[in-house]
Coordinates of C-alpha atoms in Angstrom, one line a residue:
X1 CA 0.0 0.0 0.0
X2 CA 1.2 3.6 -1.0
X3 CA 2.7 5.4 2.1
X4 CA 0.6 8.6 3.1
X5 CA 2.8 11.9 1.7
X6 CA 4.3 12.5 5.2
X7 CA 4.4 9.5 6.3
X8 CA 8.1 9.1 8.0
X9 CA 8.0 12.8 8.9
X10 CA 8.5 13.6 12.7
X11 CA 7.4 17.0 13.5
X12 CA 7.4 18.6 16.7
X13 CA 4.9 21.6 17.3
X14 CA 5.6 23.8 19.6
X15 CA 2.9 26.7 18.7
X16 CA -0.4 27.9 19.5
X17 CA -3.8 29.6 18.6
X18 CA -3.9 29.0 14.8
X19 CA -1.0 28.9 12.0
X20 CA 1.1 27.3 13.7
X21 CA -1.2 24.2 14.9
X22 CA -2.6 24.7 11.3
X23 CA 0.7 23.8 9.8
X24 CA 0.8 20.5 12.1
X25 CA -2.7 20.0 11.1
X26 CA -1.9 19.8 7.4
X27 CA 1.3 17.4 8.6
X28 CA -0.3 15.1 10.7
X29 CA -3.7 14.7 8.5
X30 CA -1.6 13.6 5.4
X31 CA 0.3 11.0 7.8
X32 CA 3.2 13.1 9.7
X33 CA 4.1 11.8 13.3
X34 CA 3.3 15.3 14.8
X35 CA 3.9 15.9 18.6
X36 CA 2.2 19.1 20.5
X37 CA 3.9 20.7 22.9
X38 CA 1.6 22.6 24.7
X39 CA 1.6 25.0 28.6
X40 CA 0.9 23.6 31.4
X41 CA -2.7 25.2 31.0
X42 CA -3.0 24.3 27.2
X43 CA -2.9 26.2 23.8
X44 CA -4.7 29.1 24.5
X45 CA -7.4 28.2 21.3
X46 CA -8.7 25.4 24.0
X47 CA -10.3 28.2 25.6
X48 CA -11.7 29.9 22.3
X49 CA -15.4 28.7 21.3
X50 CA -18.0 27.9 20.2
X51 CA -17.9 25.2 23.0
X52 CA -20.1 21.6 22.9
X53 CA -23.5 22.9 24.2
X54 CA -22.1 26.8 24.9
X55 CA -20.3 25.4 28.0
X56 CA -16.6 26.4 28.2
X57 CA -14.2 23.1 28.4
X58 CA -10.8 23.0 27.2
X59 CA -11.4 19.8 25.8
X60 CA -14.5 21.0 23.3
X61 CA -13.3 24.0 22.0
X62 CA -14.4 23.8 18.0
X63 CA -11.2 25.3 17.2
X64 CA -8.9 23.4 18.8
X65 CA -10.3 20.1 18.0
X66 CA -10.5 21.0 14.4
X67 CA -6.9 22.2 14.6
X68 CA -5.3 19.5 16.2
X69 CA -6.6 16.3 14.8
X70 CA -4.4 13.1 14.5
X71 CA -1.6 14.6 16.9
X72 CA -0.5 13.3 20.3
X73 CA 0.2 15.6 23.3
X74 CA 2.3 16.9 25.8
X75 CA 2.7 19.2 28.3
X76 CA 6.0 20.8 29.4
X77 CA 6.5 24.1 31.5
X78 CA 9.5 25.9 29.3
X79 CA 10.6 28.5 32.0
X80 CA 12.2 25.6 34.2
X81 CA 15.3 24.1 33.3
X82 CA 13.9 20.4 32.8
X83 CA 10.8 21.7 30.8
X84 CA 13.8 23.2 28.0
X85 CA 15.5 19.9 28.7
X86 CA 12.8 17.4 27.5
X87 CA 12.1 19.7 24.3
X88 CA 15.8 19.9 23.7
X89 CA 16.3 16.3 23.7
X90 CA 12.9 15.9 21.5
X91 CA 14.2 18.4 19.5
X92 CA 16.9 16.1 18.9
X93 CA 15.0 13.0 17.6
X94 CA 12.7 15.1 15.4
X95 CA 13.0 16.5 11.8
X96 CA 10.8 19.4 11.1
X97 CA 9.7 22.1 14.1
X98 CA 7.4 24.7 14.0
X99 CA 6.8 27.5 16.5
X100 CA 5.3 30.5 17.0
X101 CA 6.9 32.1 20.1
X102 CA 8.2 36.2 19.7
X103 CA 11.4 36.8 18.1
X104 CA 14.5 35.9 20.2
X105 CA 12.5 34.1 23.0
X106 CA 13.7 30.8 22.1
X107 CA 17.1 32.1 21.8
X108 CA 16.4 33.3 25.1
X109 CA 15.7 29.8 26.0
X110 CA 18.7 28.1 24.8
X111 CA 16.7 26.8 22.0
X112 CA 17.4 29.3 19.2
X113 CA 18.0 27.3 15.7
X114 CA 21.8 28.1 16.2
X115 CA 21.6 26.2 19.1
X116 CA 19.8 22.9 18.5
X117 CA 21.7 23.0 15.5
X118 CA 25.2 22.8 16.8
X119 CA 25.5 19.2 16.4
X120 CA 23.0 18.3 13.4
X121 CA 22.7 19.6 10.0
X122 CA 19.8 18.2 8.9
X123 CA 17.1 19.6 10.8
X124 CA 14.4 21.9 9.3
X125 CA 13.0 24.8 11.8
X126 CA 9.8 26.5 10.9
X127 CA 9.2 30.1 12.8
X128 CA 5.4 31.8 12.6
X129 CA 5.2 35.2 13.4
X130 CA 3.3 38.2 13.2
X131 CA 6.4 40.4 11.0
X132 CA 9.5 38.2 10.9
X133 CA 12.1 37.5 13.0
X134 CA 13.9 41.0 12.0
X135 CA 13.1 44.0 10.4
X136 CA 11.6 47.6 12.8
X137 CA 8.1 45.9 13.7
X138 CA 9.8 42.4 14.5
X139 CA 8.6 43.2 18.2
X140 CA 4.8 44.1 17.0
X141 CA 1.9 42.6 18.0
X142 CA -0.3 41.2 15.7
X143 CA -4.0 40.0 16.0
X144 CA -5.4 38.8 13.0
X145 CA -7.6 42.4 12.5
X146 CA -4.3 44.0 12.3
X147 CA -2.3 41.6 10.2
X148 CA -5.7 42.0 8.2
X149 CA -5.7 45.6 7.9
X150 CA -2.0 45.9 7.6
X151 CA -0.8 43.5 4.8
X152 CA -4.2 42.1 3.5
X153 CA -6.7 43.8 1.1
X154 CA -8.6 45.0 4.0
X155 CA -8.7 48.6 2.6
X156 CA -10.7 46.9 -0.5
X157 CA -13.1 45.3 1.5
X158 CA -16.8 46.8 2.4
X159 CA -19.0 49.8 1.1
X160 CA -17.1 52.4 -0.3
X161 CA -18.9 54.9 2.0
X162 CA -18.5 53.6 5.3
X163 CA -15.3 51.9 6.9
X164 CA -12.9 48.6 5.5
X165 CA -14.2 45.5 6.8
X166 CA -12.1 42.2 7.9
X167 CA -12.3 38.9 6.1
X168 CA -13.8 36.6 8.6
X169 CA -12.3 34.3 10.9
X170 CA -8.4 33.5 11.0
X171 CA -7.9 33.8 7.1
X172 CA -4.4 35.5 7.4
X173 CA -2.8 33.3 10.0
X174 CA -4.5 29.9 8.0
X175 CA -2.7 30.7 4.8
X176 CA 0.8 31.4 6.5
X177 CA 0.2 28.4 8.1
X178 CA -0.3 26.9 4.9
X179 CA 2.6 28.9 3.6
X180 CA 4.9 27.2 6.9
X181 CA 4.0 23.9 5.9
X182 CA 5.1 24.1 1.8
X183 CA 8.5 26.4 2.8
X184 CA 9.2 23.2 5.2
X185 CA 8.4 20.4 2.9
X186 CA 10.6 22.7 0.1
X187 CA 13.7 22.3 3.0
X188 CA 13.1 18.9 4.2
X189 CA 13.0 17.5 0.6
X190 CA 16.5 19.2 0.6
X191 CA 17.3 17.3 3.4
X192 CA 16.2 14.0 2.0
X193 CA 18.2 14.2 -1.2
X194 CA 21.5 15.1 1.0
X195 CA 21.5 18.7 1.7
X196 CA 21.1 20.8 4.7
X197 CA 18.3 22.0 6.6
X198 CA 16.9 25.4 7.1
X199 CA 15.4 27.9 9.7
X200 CA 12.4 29.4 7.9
X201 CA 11.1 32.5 9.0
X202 CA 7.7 33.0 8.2
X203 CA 5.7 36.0 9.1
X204 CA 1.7 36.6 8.4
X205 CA 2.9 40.4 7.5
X206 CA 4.7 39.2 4.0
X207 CA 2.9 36.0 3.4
X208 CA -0.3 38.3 3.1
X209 CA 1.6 40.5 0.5
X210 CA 1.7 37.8 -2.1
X211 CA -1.7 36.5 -0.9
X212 CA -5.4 36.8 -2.1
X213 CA -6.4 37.3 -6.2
X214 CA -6.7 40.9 -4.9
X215 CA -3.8 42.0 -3.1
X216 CA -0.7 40.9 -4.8
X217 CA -2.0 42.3 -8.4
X218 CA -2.7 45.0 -6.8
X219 CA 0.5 45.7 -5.1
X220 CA 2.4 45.0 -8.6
X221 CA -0.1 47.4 -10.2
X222 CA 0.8 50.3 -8.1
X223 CA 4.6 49.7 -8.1
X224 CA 3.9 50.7 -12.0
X225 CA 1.0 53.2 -11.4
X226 CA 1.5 54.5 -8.6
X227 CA -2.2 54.4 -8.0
X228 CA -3.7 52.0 -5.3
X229 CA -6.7 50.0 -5.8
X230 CA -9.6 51.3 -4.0
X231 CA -13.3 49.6 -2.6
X232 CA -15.8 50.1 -5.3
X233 CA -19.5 51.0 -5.4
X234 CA -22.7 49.2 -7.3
X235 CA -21.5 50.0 -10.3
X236 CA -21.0 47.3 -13.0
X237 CA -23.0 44.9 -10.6
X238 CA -26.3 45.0 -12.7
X239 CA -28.0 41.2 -11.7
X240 CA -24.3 40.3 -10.6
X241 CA -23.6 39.2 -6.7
X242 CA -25.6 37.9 -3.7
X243 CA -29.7 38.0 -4.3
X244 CA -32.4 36.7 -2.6
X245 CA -33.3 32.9 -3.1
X246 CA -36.6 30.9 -2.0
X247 CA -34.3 29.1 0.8
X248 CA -30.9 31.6 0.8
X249 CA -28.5 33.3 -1.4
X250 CA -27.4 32.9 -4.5
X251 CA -24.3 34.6 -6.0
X252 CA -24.7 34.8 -10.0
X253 CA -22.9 36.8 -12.4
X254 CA -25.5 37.5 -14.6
X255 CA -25.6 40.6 -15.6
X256 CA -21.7 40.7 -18.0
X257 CA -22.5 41.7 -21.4
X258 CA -21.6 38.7 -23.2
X259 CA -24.4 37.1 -21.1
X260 CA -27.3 39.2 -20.4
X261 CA -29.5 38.2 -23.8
X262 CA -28.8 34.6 -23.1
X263 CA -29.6 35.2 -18.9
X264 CA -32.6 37.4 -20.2
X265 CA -34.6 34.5 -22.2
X266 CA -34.0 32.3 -19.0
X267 CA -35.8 34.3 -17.3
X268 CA -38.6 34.8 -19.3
X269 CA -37.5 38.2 -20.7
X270 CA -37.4 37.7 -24.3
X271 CA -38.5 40.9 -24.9
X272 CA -35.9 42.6 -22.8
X273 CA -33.1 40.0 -24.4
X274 CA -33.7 42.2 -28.1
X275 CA -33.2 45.5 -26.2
X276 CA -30.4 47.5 -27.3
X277 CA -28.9 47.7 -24.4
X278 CA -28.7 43.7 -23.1
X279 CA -25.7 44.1 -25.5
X280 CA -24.3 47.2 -24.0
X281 CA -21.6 47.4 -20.6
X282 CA -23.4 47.5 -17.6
X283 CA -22.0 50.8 -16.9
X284 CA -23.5 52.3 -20.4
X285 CA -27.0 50.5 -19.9
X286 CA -30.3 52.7 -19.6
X287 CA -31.7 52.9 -16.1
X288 CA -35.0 51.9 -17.2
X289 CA -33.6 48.6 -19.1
X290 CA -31.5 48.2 -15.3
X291 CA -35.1 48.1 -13.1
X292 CA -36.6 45.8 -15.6
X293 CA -34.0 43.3 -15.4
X294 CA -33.3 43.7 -12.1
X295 CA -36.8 43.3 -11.0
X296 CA -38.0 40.2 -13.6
X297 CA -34.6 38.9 -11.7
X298 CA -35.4 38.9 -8.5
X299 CA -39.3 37.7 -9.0
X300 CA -37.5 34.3 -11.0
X301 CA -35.2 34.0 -8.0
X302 CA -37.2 34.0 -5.4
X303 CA -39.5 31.3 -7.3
X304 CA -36.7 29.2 -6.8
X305 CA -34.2 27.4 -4.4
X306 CA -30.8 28.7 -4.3
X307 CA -29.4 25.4 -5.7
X308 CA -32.2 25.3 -8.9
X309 CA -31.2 29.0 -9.9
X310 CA -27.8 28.0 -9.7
X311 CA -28.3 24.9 -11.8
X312 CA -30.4 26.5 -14.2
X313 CA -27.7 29.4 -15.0
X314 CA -24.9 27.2 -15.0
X315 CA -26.3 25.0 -17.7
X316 CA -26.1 27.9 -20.2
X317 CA -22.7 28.9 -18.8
X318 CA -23.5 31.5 -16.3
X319 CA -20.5 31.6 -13.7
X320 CA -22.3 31.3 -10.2
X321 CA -23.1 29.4 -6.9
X322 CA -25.2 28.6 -4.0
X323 CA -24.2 30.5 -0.5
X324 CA -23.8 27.7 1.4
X325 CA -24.9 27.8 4.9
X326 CA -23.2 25.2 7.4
X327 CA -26.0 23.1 7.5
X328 CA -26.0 22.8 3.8
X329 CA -22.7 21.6 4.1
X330 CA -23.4 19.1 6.1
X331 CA -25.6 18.0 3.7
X332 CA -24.2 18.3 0.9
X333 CA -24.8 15.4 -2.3
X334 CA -21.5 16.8 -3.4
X335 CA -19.3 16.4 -0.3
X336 CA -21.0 13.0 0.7
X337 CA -20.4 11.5 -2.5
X338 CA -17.2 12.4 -2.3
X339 CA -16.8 11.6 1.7
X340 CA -15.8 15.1 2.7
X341 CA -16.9 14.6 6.1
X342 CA -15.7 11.9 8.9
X343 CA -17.2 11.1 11.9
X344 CA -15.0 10.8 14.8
X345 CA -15.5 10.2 18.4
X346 CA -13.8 11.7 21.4
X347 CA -14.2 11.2 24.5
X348 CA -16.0 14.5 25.5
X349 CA -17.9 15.7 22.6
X350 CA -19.2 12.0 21.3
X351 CA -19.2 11.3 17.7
X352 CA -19.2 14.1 15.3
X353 CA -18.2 15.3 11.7
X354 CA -15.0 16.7 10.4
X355 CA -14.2 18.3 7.2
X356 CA -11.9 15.0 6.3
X357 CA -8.9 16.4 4.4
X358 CA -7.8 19.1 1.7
X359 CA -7.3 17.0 -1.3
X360 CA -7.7 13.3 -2.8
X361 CA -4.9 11.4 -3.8
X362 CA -4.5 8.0 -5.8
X363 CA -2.1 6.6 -4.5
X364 CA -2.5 5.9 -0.8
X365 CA -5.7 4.5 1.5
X366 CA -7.1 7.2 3.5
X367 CA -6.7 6.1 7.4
X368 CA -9.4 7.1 9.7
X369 CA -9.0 10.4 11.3
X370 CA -8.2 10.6 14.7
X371 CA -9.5 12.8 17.5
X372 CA -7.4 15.8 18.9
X373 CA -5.9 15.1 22.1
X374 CA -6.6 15.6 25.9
X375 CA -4.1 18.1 27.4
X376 CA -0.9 16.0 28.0
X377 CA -2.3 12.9 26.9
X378 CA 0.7 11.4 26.1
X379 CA 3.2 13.2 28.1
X380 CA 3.3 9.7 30.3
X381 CA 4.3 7.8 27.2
X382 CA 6.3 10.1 25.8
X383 CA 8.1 11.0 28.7
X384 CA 9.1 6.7 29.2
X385 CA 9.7 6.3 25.4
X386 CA 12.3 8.8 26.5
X387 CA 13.6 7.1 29.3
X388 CA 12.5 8.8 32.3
X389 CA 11.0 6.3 35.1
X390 CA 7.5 6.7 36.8
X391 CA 9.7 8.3 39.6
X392 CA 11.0 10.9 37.4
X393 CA 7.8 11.4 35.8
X394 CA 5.9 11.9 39.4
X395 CA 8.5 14.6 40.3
X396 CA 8.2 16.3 37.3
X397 CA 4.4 17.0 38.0
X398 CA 4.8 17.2 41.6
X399 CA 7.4 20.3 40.4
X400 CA 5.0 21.6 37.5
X401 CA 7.5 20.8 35.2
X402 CA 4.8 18.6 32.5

């Protein structure tokens, strides 16, 4: 049987919240040996909901479980001198880490790349911050509203008359967690055909500049321009974007000129599909010809379900889609034919769905999905795979050590 694509791979996480755990995600799902290292009191997203039944429990946080499937975990206090040496040593047996802490504080630690490095070439170090390990803002905060606003296309986004919006949810940490994972693989393929390994320094800031169908054209343009892009009005939307459906929203791009006739007789507009102006830019059609459409648009919409309008205008080659609610997800024809989802059990939360994975491939079996951890769920077994007795192991929680 075809090896999963990580499979072999021994990474040690030693990050929190979102991009880094992200980055293990994508490791661990795809068959990785991945290893958390979390506090004493657990990766802070334990304590982010939405929580099973709006009760807050470390162990049912949404967003950690979702993060943190098919990893083991450990707990391990870093500001005592056995804490930084159990991660130095597991440092030692792994290939790939990732962390997120502020620039220098592993340095700080005795655990800076230069040091775990002294006596190995080969291992791959994967730093997640907010702006980079150098550079004036190195020391900046950054929550994912400001790495938003700062480096996304956050001053695009929203009515034109009224202030930017943010992207929802974690959008800029998940794609420079995705962008951690690929500069990693890049270096420990390196590794595997005989070279050295690498300290990549990843920060949210610059992976956000090359990010997004509308930021990094945009950038490019104005280095030429000099002109930035700017959040635009109705204009050129004619029966284009969200409208109301019997059950929702649908998004269709109706209303382009190479369209409109064909979108016209669809609807039952023949008469409006001769007009002059259906052949016309949106921006150069009549007003009057605008309501009539517009309004013979939104009475076929609302006749029908989201999914049927969508059908209907794909089938004459109409770019649009459903907006998918999470319940519709869930029940999906699409994703359960394809087995998007997997149930998984856990101890706390029972049996319930996960999106599976990210991608199909041919070669290998997919292996069931496993739950995300219990705080320091494995630091026992861990800790004697190691070497370290159930003596040592009691006085290491007896001190707050693990």
């Amino acid at each position: 049987m075809t090896r999963q694509l990580f499979e072999g791979i021994k990474v040690l996480e030693l990050g929190t919240m979102v991009g880094v755990p992200y980055s293990g995600k994508i490791f661990a799902d795809y068959g990785a040996d991945v290893l958390k290292v979390e506090p004493l009191e657990g990766d802070p997203s334990r304590s982010e909901g939405p929580f099973l039944k709006d009760i807050p429990n470390k162990e049912t946080s949404a967003l950690f479980l979702h993060l943190n499937t098919n990893k083991r975990s450990i707990t391990c206090d870093l500001s005592t001198a056995s804490g930084k040496d159990i991660v130095r040593s597991l440092i030692d047996s792994y290939d790939i880490v990732i962390e997120n802490f502020n620039p220098g504080t592993l340095e700080s630690l005795g655990l800076g790349y230069e040091a775990v490095t002294s006596d190995r070439t080969d291992l791959v170090m994967g730093s997640l911050t907010s702006f980079g390990q150098t550079g004036p803002w190195k020391d900046f905060k950054g929550s994912e509203l400001v790495l938003q606003a700062m480096a996304g296309p956050m001053h695009m986004n929203g009515d034109p008359t009224k202030e930017p919006i943010k992207l929802g949810g974690n959008l800029a940490h998940y794609h420079a967690g995705l962008s951690l994972t690929y500069a990693c693989i890049l270096a420990r393929l390196r590794v595997e055909r005989g070279g050295s390994g690498d300290h990549i320094d990843q920060s949210v800031y610059e992976a956000q500049a090359g990010f997004r169908d509308r930021r990094a054209p945009g950038l490019t343009s104005a280095s030429y321009t000099g002109r930035s892009n700017k959040r635009g009005g109705s204009l050129g939307r004619t029966a284009s974007g969200p409208r109301p459906a019997q059950d929702g929203y649908a998004n269709i791009m109706a209303g382009t000129s190479k369209h409109v006739s064909a979108f016209l007789r669809l609807i039952g507009r023949e008469d409006l599909a001769e007009h002059p102006d259906a052949k016309k830019p949106a921006t150069q059609m009549s007003t009057t010809f605008i309501e009539e459409m517009e309004a013979s648009y939104a009475i076929w919409l609302i006749e029908r379900t989201k999914r049927e309008a969508v059908a209907a205008t794909q089938s004459i080659g109409i770019l649009g889609g459903a907006i998918l609610t999470v319940e519709d997800l869930l029940n999906d024809p699409h994703y359960q034919e394809r087995n998007v989802w997997e149930e998984v059990d856990h101890p706390e939360t029972g049996s319930i769905r996960y999106p599976g994975r990210h991608f199909v491939t041919s070669g290998a079996t997919r292996k069931q999905m496993k739950r995300a951890p219990l705080l320091g769920e494995h630091t026992f077994s861990v800790l004697t795979d190691m070497g370290y007795t159930n003596s040592d192991i009691v006085q290491l929680r007896r001190a707050k050590v693990v």
